[in-house]
Amino acid sequence: MGNSRSRSGPRGHSQLLPEEQAEVDQLFDALVSGASGLGGSARAFSLQALQSHVGEALPAGMVTRLYQGMRRVDLAGKAQAPGQHVSQEQFTVSLSHLLKGDSEEKSAMILKMVSEAGGPVRARDILKFTEDLVGSVAHVLAHRQELRGWSAKEASGASPRVRALAARLLSELKLPGGEAFLSPQWLDCECDQAAIQDWVSRVPHVATFLSVVVHKGLLVLCSSLHLATLVPERLVEQGREVESVLDVLSVIYVNSHLPREWQRRWRLLFSAEIHGHSFSQLCGRVTQRGPCVAVLEDHDGHVFGGFASCSWEVKPQFQGDSRCFLFSVCPSMAVYTHTGYNDHYMYLNHGQQTIPNGLGMGGQHHYFGLWVDTDFGKGHSKAKPTCTTYSSPQLSAQEDFRFDKMEVWAVGDPEELQLAQSKKSILDVDPEAQALLEITGRARHSEGLRQVPEDDQ
């Protein structure tokens, strides 16, 4: 990683296709025509020209970072002090490396966006860059109306959600010597390009976010940017709109951990604000609805939840598989996957005398990693020191917590789910009726008399 080519900066060539190069040249011409004070026949543009082109699409700080990164590009065979303007070659190479480069080329550009010296920088400088990058993604998606139904609340500047996601991304940075970024005391440690290159190669969000900022901020080569799996479409019943406890950044983060085939759409199944503080309503609206994400906010402002990879069923046994996970959104962002210690992935029960009644994920009876009691509004997150199933810490502020806000989102394509449901009996199509029968202890007399649908076998 730390070879001489890395230290000298990006290679001076473009990986753009001819049609892409034509679009980049057209943008450069527009930037040059908007430049002022360059005089004569100079083919370069200024920071002011770039700011004028971008307008309000990106925060000013990110526009400056992009510009400084471009003007510091040292073209092969043309080593010289950085000029005060960006030439056509620098512009082309910068976009090529930011959008299509490998981890070495991207890390070199990041280093130039962080420091004029081009040498090692402190971890706190990388953290500030990451906060600017994350905030810019939320900003530009909102400005370009690409939120796909989600909110960009708290996304300006270094808001709590911006800081939480930036801290999560930076936690993957390994300092020289292989040490992991563990606590604020490491912020003064130096990071060279080799460390940044390793970080970029292992944390795909960094390259993805750079791509979103460049594509949508500069409005260039946008046809090659696909947001469908980055930001899932938010589907809510007409007239039942509600503000989610999730913002676009937390949705992007959680969604990136779902199986790819379920990343395109989230459909609201249950909201305590809409459907009431009722455990029977929760059961009725989430059972037999396919994979889904459950999230809640406790009275202390902690936001957390879990992904259920299989349809919820009301029964006294654990269910689910190793694709399930728990997660935290606030005050920190993290995803906790299965450990292999046990298979206590999901649990949903009601009306039993000797075993717990409620919705749980991970751990064991009375000691769940996440638990929602049938006395809706009460729950617990017990982890001493961590949940056995997911190795998650205590997710809530208090071990036994109270909450008012809870949501459950079905993930994936609703057309596929409707096709599967069309093969089921009326009780399967109406899971609320099914759940209510089970809650009251009444049998479904048609069970066992009908043919099992193919997708249930």
Short mmCIF file of C-alpha atoms in Angstrom, two decimals:
data_model
loop_
_atom_site.label_atom_id
_atom_site.label_comp_id
_atom_site.label_asym_id
_atom_site.label_seq_id
_atom_site.Cartn_x
_atom_site.Cartn_y
_atom_site.Cartn_z
CA MET A 1 0.00 0.00 0.00
CA GLY A 2 2.68 2.49 0.96
CA ASN A 3 4.73 2.41 -2.26
CA SER A 4 6.31 5.36 -4.03
CA ARG A 5 3.38 5.78 -6.39
CA SER A 6 1.04 6.21 -3.42
CA ARG A 7 3.26 8.87 -1.90
CA SER A 8 3.50 10.83 -5.11
CA GLY A 9 -0.26 11.11 -5.51
CA PRO A 10 -2.74 9.90 -8.13
CA ARG A 11 -1.53 8.68 -11.49
CA GLY A 12 -2.04 11.29 -14.18
CA HIS A 13 -4.48 9.47 -16.44
CA SER A 14 -8.22 9.25 -16.94
CA GLN A 15 -10.39 6.13 -16.85
CA LEU A 16 -13.37 7.88 -18.38
CA LEU A 17 -15.08 6.44 -21.44
CA PRO A 18 -15.23 8.68 -24.54
CA GLU A 19 -18.86 9.64 -23.93
CA GLU A 20 -18.08 10.32 -20.26
CA GLN A 21 -15.06 12.41 -21.20
CA ALA A 22 -17.26 14.48 -23.52
CA GLU A 23 -19.66 15.23 -20.66
CA VAL A 24 -16.79 16.14 -18.32
CA ASP A 25 -15.29 18.42 -21.00
CA GLN A 26 -18.65 20.13 -21.41
CA LEU A 27 -18.83 20.78 -17.66
CA PHE A 28 -15.26 22.09 -17.65
CA ASP A 29 -16.11 24.50 -20.47
CA ALA A 30 -19.08 25.76 -18.47
CA LEU A 31 -16.89 26.28 -15.39
CA VAL A 32 -14.25 28.14 -17.44
CA SER A 33 -16.86 30.40 -18.99
CA GLY A 34 -18.04 31.23 -15.49
CA ALA A 35 -14.52 31.94 -14.19
CA SER A 36 -13.51 35.51 -13.53
CA GLY A 37 -10.15 37.23 -13.17
CA LEU A 38 -8.13 34.55 -14.99
CA GLY A 39 -7.47 36.77 -17.97
CA GLY A 40 -6.53 36.00 -21.56
CA SER A 41 -6.78 32.49 -22.89
CA ALA A 42 -6.30 30.68 -19.59
CA ARG A 43 -8.08 27.30 -19.61
CA ALA A 44 -8.77 26.92 -15.90
CA PHE A 45 -11.49 27.76 -13.40
CA SER A 46 -11.56 29.31 -9.96
CA LEU A 47 -13.15 28.35 -6.66
CA GLN A 48 -15.75 31.04 -7.25
CA ALA A 49 -16.70 29.48 -10.58
CA LEU A 50 -17.18 26.08 -8.95
CA GLN A 51 -19.21 27.59 -6.12
CA SER A 52 -21.39 29.42 -8.62
CA HIS A 53 -22.02 26.20 -10.57
CA VAL A 54 -22.84 24.11 -7.49
CA GLY A 55 -24.94 26.80 -5.83
CA GLU A 56 -26.83 25.51 -2.79
CA ALA A 57 -26.53 21.84 -3.77
CA LEU A 58 -23.52 21.26 -1.49
CA PRO A 59 -22.33 22.93 1.73
CA ALA A 60 -19.66 25.54 1.02
CA GLY A 61 -17.08 23.59 3.00
CA MET A 62 -17.41 20.53 0.77
CA VAL A 63 -17.19 22.65 -2.40
CA THR A 64 -13.93 24.08 -1.08
CA ARG A 65 -12.61 20.59 -0.27
CA LEU A 66 -13.40 19.38 -3.78
CA TYR A 67 -11.72 22.40 -5.33
CA GLN A 68 -8.60 22.13 -3.18
CA GLY A 69 -8.33 18.44 -4.00
CA MET A 70 -8.54 19.17 -7.72
CA ARG A 71 -5.98 21.98 -7.78
CA ARG A 72 -3.49 19.88 -5.76
CA VAL A 73 -3.46 17.08 -8.33
CA ASP A 74 0.15 16.60 -9.41
CA LEU A 75 0.03 15.48 -13.03
CA ALA A 76 2.58 12.87 -14.06
CA GLY A 77 5.77 14.52 -15.31
CA LYS A 78 4.55 17.98 -14.34
CA ALA A 79 5.61 18.22 -10.71
CA GLN A 80 5.20 21.78 -9.50
CA ALA A 81 3.62 23.74 -6.70
CA PRO A 82 -0.20 23.68 -6.83
CA GLY A 83 -1.66 26.55 -8.81
CA GLN A 84 -4.49 28.73 -7.64
CA HIS A 85 -6.83 27.41 -10.34
CA VAL A 86 -7.87 24.02 -11.75
CA SER A 87 -6.74 23.06 -15.24
CA GLN A 88 -8.64 20.76 -17.59
CA GLU A 89 -6.20 17.90 -16.99
CA GLN A 90 -6.49 18.27 -13.23
CA PHE A 91 -10.28 18.37 -13.45
CA THR A 92 -10.45 15.25 -15.62
CA VAL A 93 -8.04 13.24 -13.49
CA SER A 94 -9.80 14.33 -10.28
CA LEU A 95 -13.23 13.19 -11.46
CA SER A 96 -11.81 9.99 -12.90
CA HIS A 97 -10.14 9.09 -9.61
CA LEU A 98 -13.03 10.15 -7.38
CA LEU A 99 -15.64 8.29 -9.42
CA LYS A 100 -13.80 5.38 -11.04
CA GLY A 101 -10.47 5.14 -9.28
CA ASP A 102 -9.19 2.33 -7.10
CA SER A 103 -8.65 2.69 -3.35
CA GLU A 104 -5.15 4.11 -3.92
CA GLU A 105 -6.40 6.86 -6.22
CA LYS A 106 -9.37 7.70 -4.01
CA SER A 107 -7.23 7.81 -0.88
CA ALA A 108 -4.78 10.17 -2.58
CA MET A 109 -7.66 12.50 -3.51
CA ILE A 110 -9.03 12.35 0.05
CA LEU A 111 -5.61 13.26 1.42
CA LYS A 112 -5.50 16.28 -0.92
CA MET A 113 -9.01 17.29 0.18
CA VAL A 114 -7.89 17.12 3.81
CA SER A 115 -4.39 18.65 3.74
CA GLU A 116 -2.42 20.95 1.47
CA ALA A 117 0.85 19.37 2.60
CA GLY A 118 -0.21 16.00 1.16
CA GLY A 119 1.58 14.10 3.94
CA PRO A 120 0.25 12.32 7.04
CA VAL A 121 -2.70 13.96 8.77
CA ARG A 122 -4.18 13.53 12.20
CA ALA A 123 -7.15 11.25 12.76
CA ARG A 124 -9.21 14.24 13.88
CA ASP A 125 -8.72 15.75 10.40
CA ILE A 126 -10.09 12.57 8.83
CA LEU A 127 -13.02 12.69 11.26
CA LYS A 128 -13.84 16.28 10.24
CA PHE A 129 -13.63 15.29 6.57
CA THR A 130 -15.94 12.32 7.21
CA GLU A 131 -18.47 14.51 9.01
CA ASP A 132 -18.41 16.95 6.08
CA LEU A 133 -18.84 14.06 3.64
CA VAL A 134 -21.78 12.48 5.50
CA GLY A 135 -23.51 15.82 5.99
CA SER A 136 -23.02 16.66 2.32
CA VAL A 137 -24.72 13.42 1.25
CA ALA A 138 -27.86 14.24 3.22
CA HIS A 139 -27.69 17.86 2.02
CA VAL A 140 -27.37 17.10 -1.69
CA LEU A 141 -30.01 14.35 -1.65
CA ALA A 142 -32.44 16.79 -0.06
CA HIS A 143 -31.51 19.59 -2.46
CA ARG A 144 -31.90 17.36 -5.53
CA GLN A 145 -35.15 15.89 -4.14
CA GLU A 146 -33.69 12.38 -4.06
CA LEU A 147 -34.75 11.45 -0.52
CA ARG A 148 -37.33 8.97 -1.88
CA GLY A 149 -39.81 9.86 0.85
CA TRP A 150 -37.42 10.03 3.81
CA SER A 151 -36.53 13.07 5.90
CA ALA A 152 -33.15 14.79 6.07
CA LYS A 153 -33.92 16.12 9.55
CA GLU A 154 -30.90 17.02 11.65
CA ALA A 155 -28.69 16.62 8.58
CA SER A 156 -27.22 20.11 8.48
CA GLY A 157 -23.70 20.59 9.79
CA ALA A 158 -22.37 18.18 12.39
CA SER A 159 -25.78 17.12 13.73
CA PRO A 160 -26.10 14.08 16.07
CA ARG A 161 -27.00 11.72 13.21
CA VAL A 162 -24.18 13.06 11.03
CA ARG A 163 -21.69 12.68 13.88
CA ALA A 164 -22.97 9.20 14.69
CA LEU A 165 -22.57 7.89 11.14
CA ALA A 166 -19.21 9.63 10.67
CA ALA A 167 -17.93 8.13 13.92
CA ARG A 168 -19.11 4.68 12.82
CA LEU A 169 -17.29 4.97 9.50
CA LEU A 170 -14.13 6.29 11.15
CA SER A 171 -14.18 3.47 13.72
CA GLU A 172 -13.06 1.19 10.87
CA LEU A 173 -9.88 3.22 10.35
CA LYS A 174 -6.73 1.34 11.38
CA LEU A 175 -3.90 3.49 12.57
CA PRO A 176 -0.27 2.84 11.56
CA GLY A 177 0.84 -0.34 13.26
CA GLY A 178 -2.57 -1.94 12.76
CA GLU A 179 -4.23 -0.45 15.82
CA ALA A 180 -7.96 0.16 15.53
CA PHE A 181 -9.52 3.55 16.12
CA LEU A 182 -11.05 2.98 19.56
CA SER A 183 -11.52 6.21 21.48
CA PRO A 184 -11.08 10.01 21.30
CA GLN A 185 -7.50 9.69 22.56
CA TRP A 186 -6.57 8.34 19.12
CA LEU A 187 -7.69 11.54 17.37
CA ASP A 188 -4.19 13.02 17.62
CA CYS A 189 -2.57 10.00 15.98
CA GLU A 190 -1.14 10.45 12.50
CA CYS A 191 -2.66 8.68 9.48
CA ASP A 192 -0.69 8.26 6.27
CA GLN A 193 -2.05 7.45 2.83
CA ALA A 194 -1.58 3.72 3.39
CA ALA A 195 -3.98 3.86 6.37
CA ILE A 196 -6.52 5.90 4.39
CA GLN A 197 -6.23 3.55 1.40
CA ASP A 198 -6.89 0.55 3.63
CA TRP A 199 -9.88 2.37 5.14
CA VAL A 200 -11.36 3.20 1.73
CA SER A 201 -10.92 -0.39 0.55
CA ARG A 202 -12.71 -1.85 3.59
CA VAL A 203 -15.48 0.74 4.13
CA PRO A 204 -17.51 1.01 0.89
CA HIS A 205 -19.62 3.87 2.27
CA VAL A 206 -16.66 6.24 1.85
CA ALA A 207 -16.37 5.72 -1.91
CA THR A 208 -20.16 5.61 -2.32
CA PHE A 209 -20.63 8.90 -0.47
CA LEU A 210 -17.86 10.55 -2.51
CA SER A 211 -19.64 9.38 -5.64
CA VAL A 212 -23.00 10.82 -4.51
CA VAL A 213 -21.42 14.17 -3.64
CA VAL A 214 -19.66 14.49 -7.01
CA HIS A 215 -22.46 13.14 -9.21
CA LYS A 216 -25.30 15.04 -7.55
CA GLY A 217 -23.35 18.09 -6.41
CA LEU A 218 -21.73 18.83 -9.77
CA LEU A 219 -24.51 17.21 -11.84
CA VAL A 220 -22.06 15.20 -13.88
CA LEU A 221 -22.24 11.58 -15.15
CA CYS A 222 -25.43 11.10 -13.14
CA SER A 223 -26.61 8.23 -15.34
CA SER A 224 -23.94 6.02 -13.76
CA LEU A 225 -25.20 6.68 -10.21
CA HIS A 226 -27.85 4.26 -8.97
CA LEU A 227 -29.57 5.32 -5.76
CA ALA A 228 -32.25 2.59 -5.66
CA THR A 229 -30.31 0.34 -3.28
CA LEU A 230 -28.65 3.20 -1.39
CA VAL A 231 -31.85 5.00 -0.42
CA PRO A 232 -34.89 2.66 -0.37
CA GLU A 233 -38.23 3.99 -1.54
CA ARG A 234 -40.44 4.85 1.44
CA LEU A 235 -44.00 3.54 1.04
CA VAL A 236 -46.79 4.62 3.38
CA GLU A 237 -50.55 4.20 2.98
CA GLN A 238 -52.17 7.26 1.48
CA GLY A 239 -53.42 9.60 4.17
CA ARG A 240 -51.39 7.82 6.88
CA GLU A 241 -48.19 9.85 6.58
CA VAL A 242 -46.14 10.05 9.78
CA GLU A 243 -42.71 11.38 10.68
CA SER A 244 -40.38 8.46 11.17
CA VAL A 245 -37.86 8.11 14.00
CA LEU A 246 -35.42 7.28 11.18
CA ASP A 247 -33.84 9.91 8.95
CA VAL A 248 -32.25 9.31 5.56
CA LEU A 249 -28.77 8.75 7.00
CA SER A 250 -29.87 6.08 9.47
CA VAL A 251 -31.96 4.41 6.76
CA ILE A 252 -28.96 4.38 4.40
CA TYR A 253 -26.83 2.79 7.12
CA VAL A 254 -29.31 0.10 8.19
CA ASN A 255 -30.39 -0.61 4.61
CA SER A 256 -26.79 -1.29 3.57
CA HIS A 257 -26.74 -4.30 5.91
CA LEU A 258 -29.84 -5.93 4.40
CA PRO A 259 -29.59 -8.61 1.70
CA ARG A 260 -29.38 -6.72 -1.60
CA GLU A 261 -32.72 -8.04 -2.90
CA TRP A 262 -34.50 -6.31 -0.01
CA GLN A 263 -32.82 -2.90 -0.22
CA ARG A 264 -35.06 -1.14 -2.74
CA ARG A 265 -38.27 -0.49 -0.80
CA TRP A 266 -39.44 -0.07 2.79
CA ARG A 267 -43.18 -0.22 3.42
CA LEU A 268 -44.71 0.87 6.73
CA LEU A 269 -46.56 -1.96 8.45
CA PHE A 270 -47.00 -0.55 11.94
CA SER A 271 -46.61 2.81 13.63
CA ALA A 272 -47.63 3.34 17.24
CA GLU A 273 -48.55 6.91 16.32
CA ILE A 274 -50.95 5.74 13.60
CA HIS A 275 -52.17 2.35 14.80
CA GLY A 276 -52.13 2.94 18.53
CA HIS A 277 -50.17 1.67 21.52
CA SER A 278 -51.48 -1.85 21.18
CA PHE A 279 -49.56 -5.12 21.18
CA SER A 280 -52.42 -6.92 19.42
CA GLN A 281 -52.30 -4.29 16.66
CA LEU A 282 -48.54 -4.82 16.40
CA CYS A 283 -48.99 -8.60 16.08
CA GLY A 284 -51.80 -8.24 13.60
CA ARG A 285 -49.90 -5.93 11.33
CA VAL A 286 -46.46 -7.59 11.27
CA THR A 287 -47.14 -11.34 11.20
CA GLN A 288 -46.79 -13.15 7.86
CA ARG A 289 -45.55 -9.96 6.14
CA GLY A 290 -42.09 -11.10 5.17
CA PRO A 291 -38.74 -9.63 6.31
CA CYS A 292 -38.99 -6.36 8.16
CA VAL A 293 -37.16 -3.76 10.25
CA ALA A 294 -38.50 -2.84 13.70
CA VAL A 295 -37.27 0.36 15.34
CA LEU A 296 -38.25 2.31 18.44
CA GLU A 297 -37.18 5.35 20.43
CA ASP A 298 -37.07 5.15 24.22
CA HIS A 299 -37.95 8.02 26.54
CA ASP A 300 -34.26 8.95 26.81
CA GLY A 301 -33.89 9.45 23.07
CA HIS A 302 -32.04 6.24 22.24
CA VAL A 303 -33.12 4.87 18.84
CA PHE A 304 -32.53 1.18 18.12
CA GLY A 305 -34.15 -1.91 16.63
CA GLY A 306 -33.70 -5.14 14.76
CA PHE A 307 -33.99 -6.75 11.34
CA ALA A 308 -36.16 -9.85 11.07
CA SER A 309 -35.16 -11.85 8.01
CA CYS A 310 -38.29 -14.03 8.08
CA SER A 311 -42.00 -13.40 8.62
CA TRP A 312 -42.97 -12.99 12.25
CA GLU A 313 -45.19 -15.74 13.62
CA VAL A 314 -47.01 -15.88 16.96
CA LYS A 315 -45.66 -19.08 18.54
CA PRO A 316 -43.76 -20.16 21.67
CA GLN A 317 -40.55 -21.06 19.81
CA PHE A 318 -37.66 -18.95 18.59
CA GLN A 319 -37.66 -18.29 14.86
CA GLY A 320 -35.61 -16.57 12.14
CA ASP A 321 -32.12 -17.23 10.82
CA SER A 322 -28.57 -15.90 10.86
CA ARG A 323 -29.41 -12.97 8.57
CA CYS A 324 -31.20 -11.25 11.47
CA PHE A 325 -29.38 -8.49 13.34
CA LEU A 326 -29.83 -5.81 15.98
CA PHE A 327 -28.82 -2.19 15.44
CA SER A 328 -28.46 1.18 17.09
CA VAL A 329 -29.04 4.57 15.45
CA CYS A 330 -28.77 7.05 18.30
CA PRO A 331 -26.69 8.05 20.20
CA SER A 332 -24.37 5.84 18.12
CA MET A 333 -24.77 3.86 14.90
CA ALA A 334 -23.85 0.20 14.84
CA VAL A 335 -25.10 -3.15 13.52
CA TYR A 336 -24.71 -6.34 15.55
CA THR A 337 -24.84 -9.63 13.67
CA HIS A 338 -25.20 -13.21 14.87
CA THR A 339 -22.40 -14.79 16.89
CA GLY A 340 -23.26 -18.45 16.28
CA TYR A 341 -23.64 -18.99 20.05
CA ASN A 342 -27.36 -19.82 19.72
CA ASP A 343 -30.28 -19.49 17.30
CA HIS A 344 -32.46 -17.17 19.39
CA TYR A 345 -32.90 -14.72 16.50
CA MET A 346 -36.61 -13.79 16.80
CA TYR A 347 -39.43 -14.46 19.25
CA LEU A 348 -43.09 -13.44 19.24
CA ASN A 349 -45.62 -14.87 21.65
CA HIS A 350 -48.86 -14.01 23.41
CA GLY A 351 -51.34 -15.64 25.75
CA GLN A 352 -49.01 -18.17 27.38
CA GLN A 353 -48.95 -18.84 31.11
CA THR A 354 -45.44 -20.17 31.66
CA ILE A 355 -43.21 -18.42 29.11
CA PRO A 356 -42.72 -14.72 28.25
CA ASN A 357 -45.28 -12.91 26.13
CA GLY A 358 -43.96 -10.21 23.85
CA LEU A 359 -41.65 -9.55 20.92
CA GLY A 360 -37.96 -10.23 21.37
CA MET A 361 -34.69 -10.58 19.48
CA GLY A 362 -31.53 -12.24 20.78
CA GLY A 363 -30.49 -13.53 24.18
CA GLN A 364 -32.91 -15.73 26.09
CA HIS A 365 -36.18 -15.60 27.99
CA HIS A 366 -36.25 -12.60 30.37
CA TYR A 367 -32.81 -11.49 29.05
CA PHE A 368 -33.41 -10.38 25.47
CA GLY A 369 -31.11 -8.11 23.51
CA LEU A 370 -34.31 -6.30 22.50
CA TRP A 371 -37.68 -6.92 24.12
CA VAL A 372 -41.10 -5.28 23.65
CA ASP A 373 -43.60 -6.37 26.30
CA THR A 374 -47.27 -7.14 25.71
CA ASP A 375 -47.86 -4.24 28.09
CA PHE A 376 -47.08 -1.98 25.14
CA GLY A 377 -44.71 0.87 25.91
CA LYS A 378 -42.45 -1.23 28.14
CA GLY A 379 -39.36 -3.20 27.17
CA HIS A 380 -35.85 -4.18 28.10
CA SER A 381 -32.39 -4.57 26.58
CA LYS A 382 -30.28 -6.82 28.77
CA ALA A 383 -26.67 -7.44 27.87
CA LYS A 384 -24.09 -8.23 30.53
CA PRO A 385 -21.67 -7.70 28.95
CA THR A 386 -23.24 -8.42 25.55
CA CYS A 387 -26.22 -10.25 24.05
CA THR A 388 -25.30 -13.89 23.44
CA THR A 389 -27.00 -14.06 20.04
CA TYR A 390 -25.77 -10.81 18.50
CA SER A 391 -22.96 -9.61 20.79
CA SER A 392 -24.83 -6.32 21.12
CA PRO A 393 -24.46 -4.08 24.16
CA GLN A 394 -27.41 -2.57 26.01
CA LEU A 395 -29.22 -0.64 23.27
CA SER A 396 -31.52 1.46 25.46
CA ALA A 397 -30.50 4.16 27.91
CA GLN A 398 -31.97 2.16 30.80
CA GLU A 399 -31.98 -1.62 30.97
CA ASP A 400 -35.75 -1.56 31.53
CA PHE A 401 -37.10 1.21 29.34
CA ARG A 402 -40.31 2.88 28.29
CA PHE A 403 -41.19 4.08 24.81
CA ASP A 404 -44.00 5.75 22.86
CA LYS A 405 -42.58 5.57 19.34
CA MET A 406 -42.26 2.27 17.49
CA GLU A 407 -42.34 1.44 13.78
CA VAL A 408 -42.11 -1.74 11.72
CA TRP A 409 -41.16 -1.56 8.04
CA ALA A 410 -41.52 -4.42 5.56
CA VAL A 411 -38.51 -4.52 3.24
CA GLY A 412 -38.33 -5.74 -0.32
CA ASP A 413 -40.68 -5.62 -3.27
CA PRO A 414 -44.38 -5.55 -2.27
CA GLU A 415 -45.37 -7.07 -5.62
CA GLU A 416 -43.45 -10.23 -4.78
CA LEU A 417 -45.02 -10.35 -1.34
CA GLN A 418 -48.53 -9.92 -2.78
CA LEU A 419 -47.86 -12.74 -5.23
CA ALA A 420 -46.83 -15.02 -2.39
CA GLN A 421 -49.85 -14.02 -0.31
CA SER A 422 -52.24 -14.77 -3.19
CA LYS A 423 -51.44 -18.46 -2.70
CA LYS A 424 -52.43 -18.40 0.97
CA SER A 425 -55.77 -18.85 2.74
CA ILE A 426 -57.86 -15.89 3.89
CA LEU A 427 -56.35 -16.16 7.38
CA ASP A 428 -52.84 -15.92 5.93
CA VAL A 429 -53.79 -12.96 3.74
CA ASP A 430 -55.25 -11.24 6.82
CA PRO A 431 -52.56 -11.80 9.47
CA GLU A 432 -54.42 -9.58 11.94
CA ALA A 433 -57.30 -12.05 11.98
CA GLN A 434 -54.84 -14.92 12.34
CA ALA A 435 -52.96 -13.24 15.19
CA LEU A 436 -56.13 -12.33 17.06
CA LEU A 437 -57.37 -15.93 16.85
CA GLU A 438 -54.06 -17.17 18.25
CA ILE A 439 -54.01 -14.53 20.96
CA THR A 440 -57.47 -15.56 22.14
CA GLY A 441 -56.53 -19.23 21.98
CA ARG A 442 -59.10 -20.11 19.32
CA ALA A 443 -58.06 -22.71 16.77
CA ARG A 444 -57.97 -22.19 13.01
CA HIS A 445 -60.16 -25.14 11.92
CA SER A 446 -58.94 -25.02 8.34
CA GLU A 447 -55.31 -25.53 9.42
CA GLY A 448 -54.05 -28.89 8.21
CA LEU A 449 -56.94 -29.31 5.73
CA ARG A 450 -55.48 -27.10 3.02
CA GLN A 451 -52.47 -27.64 0.82
CA VAL A 452 -49.30 -25.93 2.02
CA PRO A 453 -48.22 -23.22 -0.46
CA GLU A 454 -45.00 -23.95 -2.31
CA ASP A 455 -43.17 -21.03 -0.70
CA ASP A 456 -43.92 -22.40 2.79
CA GLN A 457 -42.56 -25.86 2.13
#
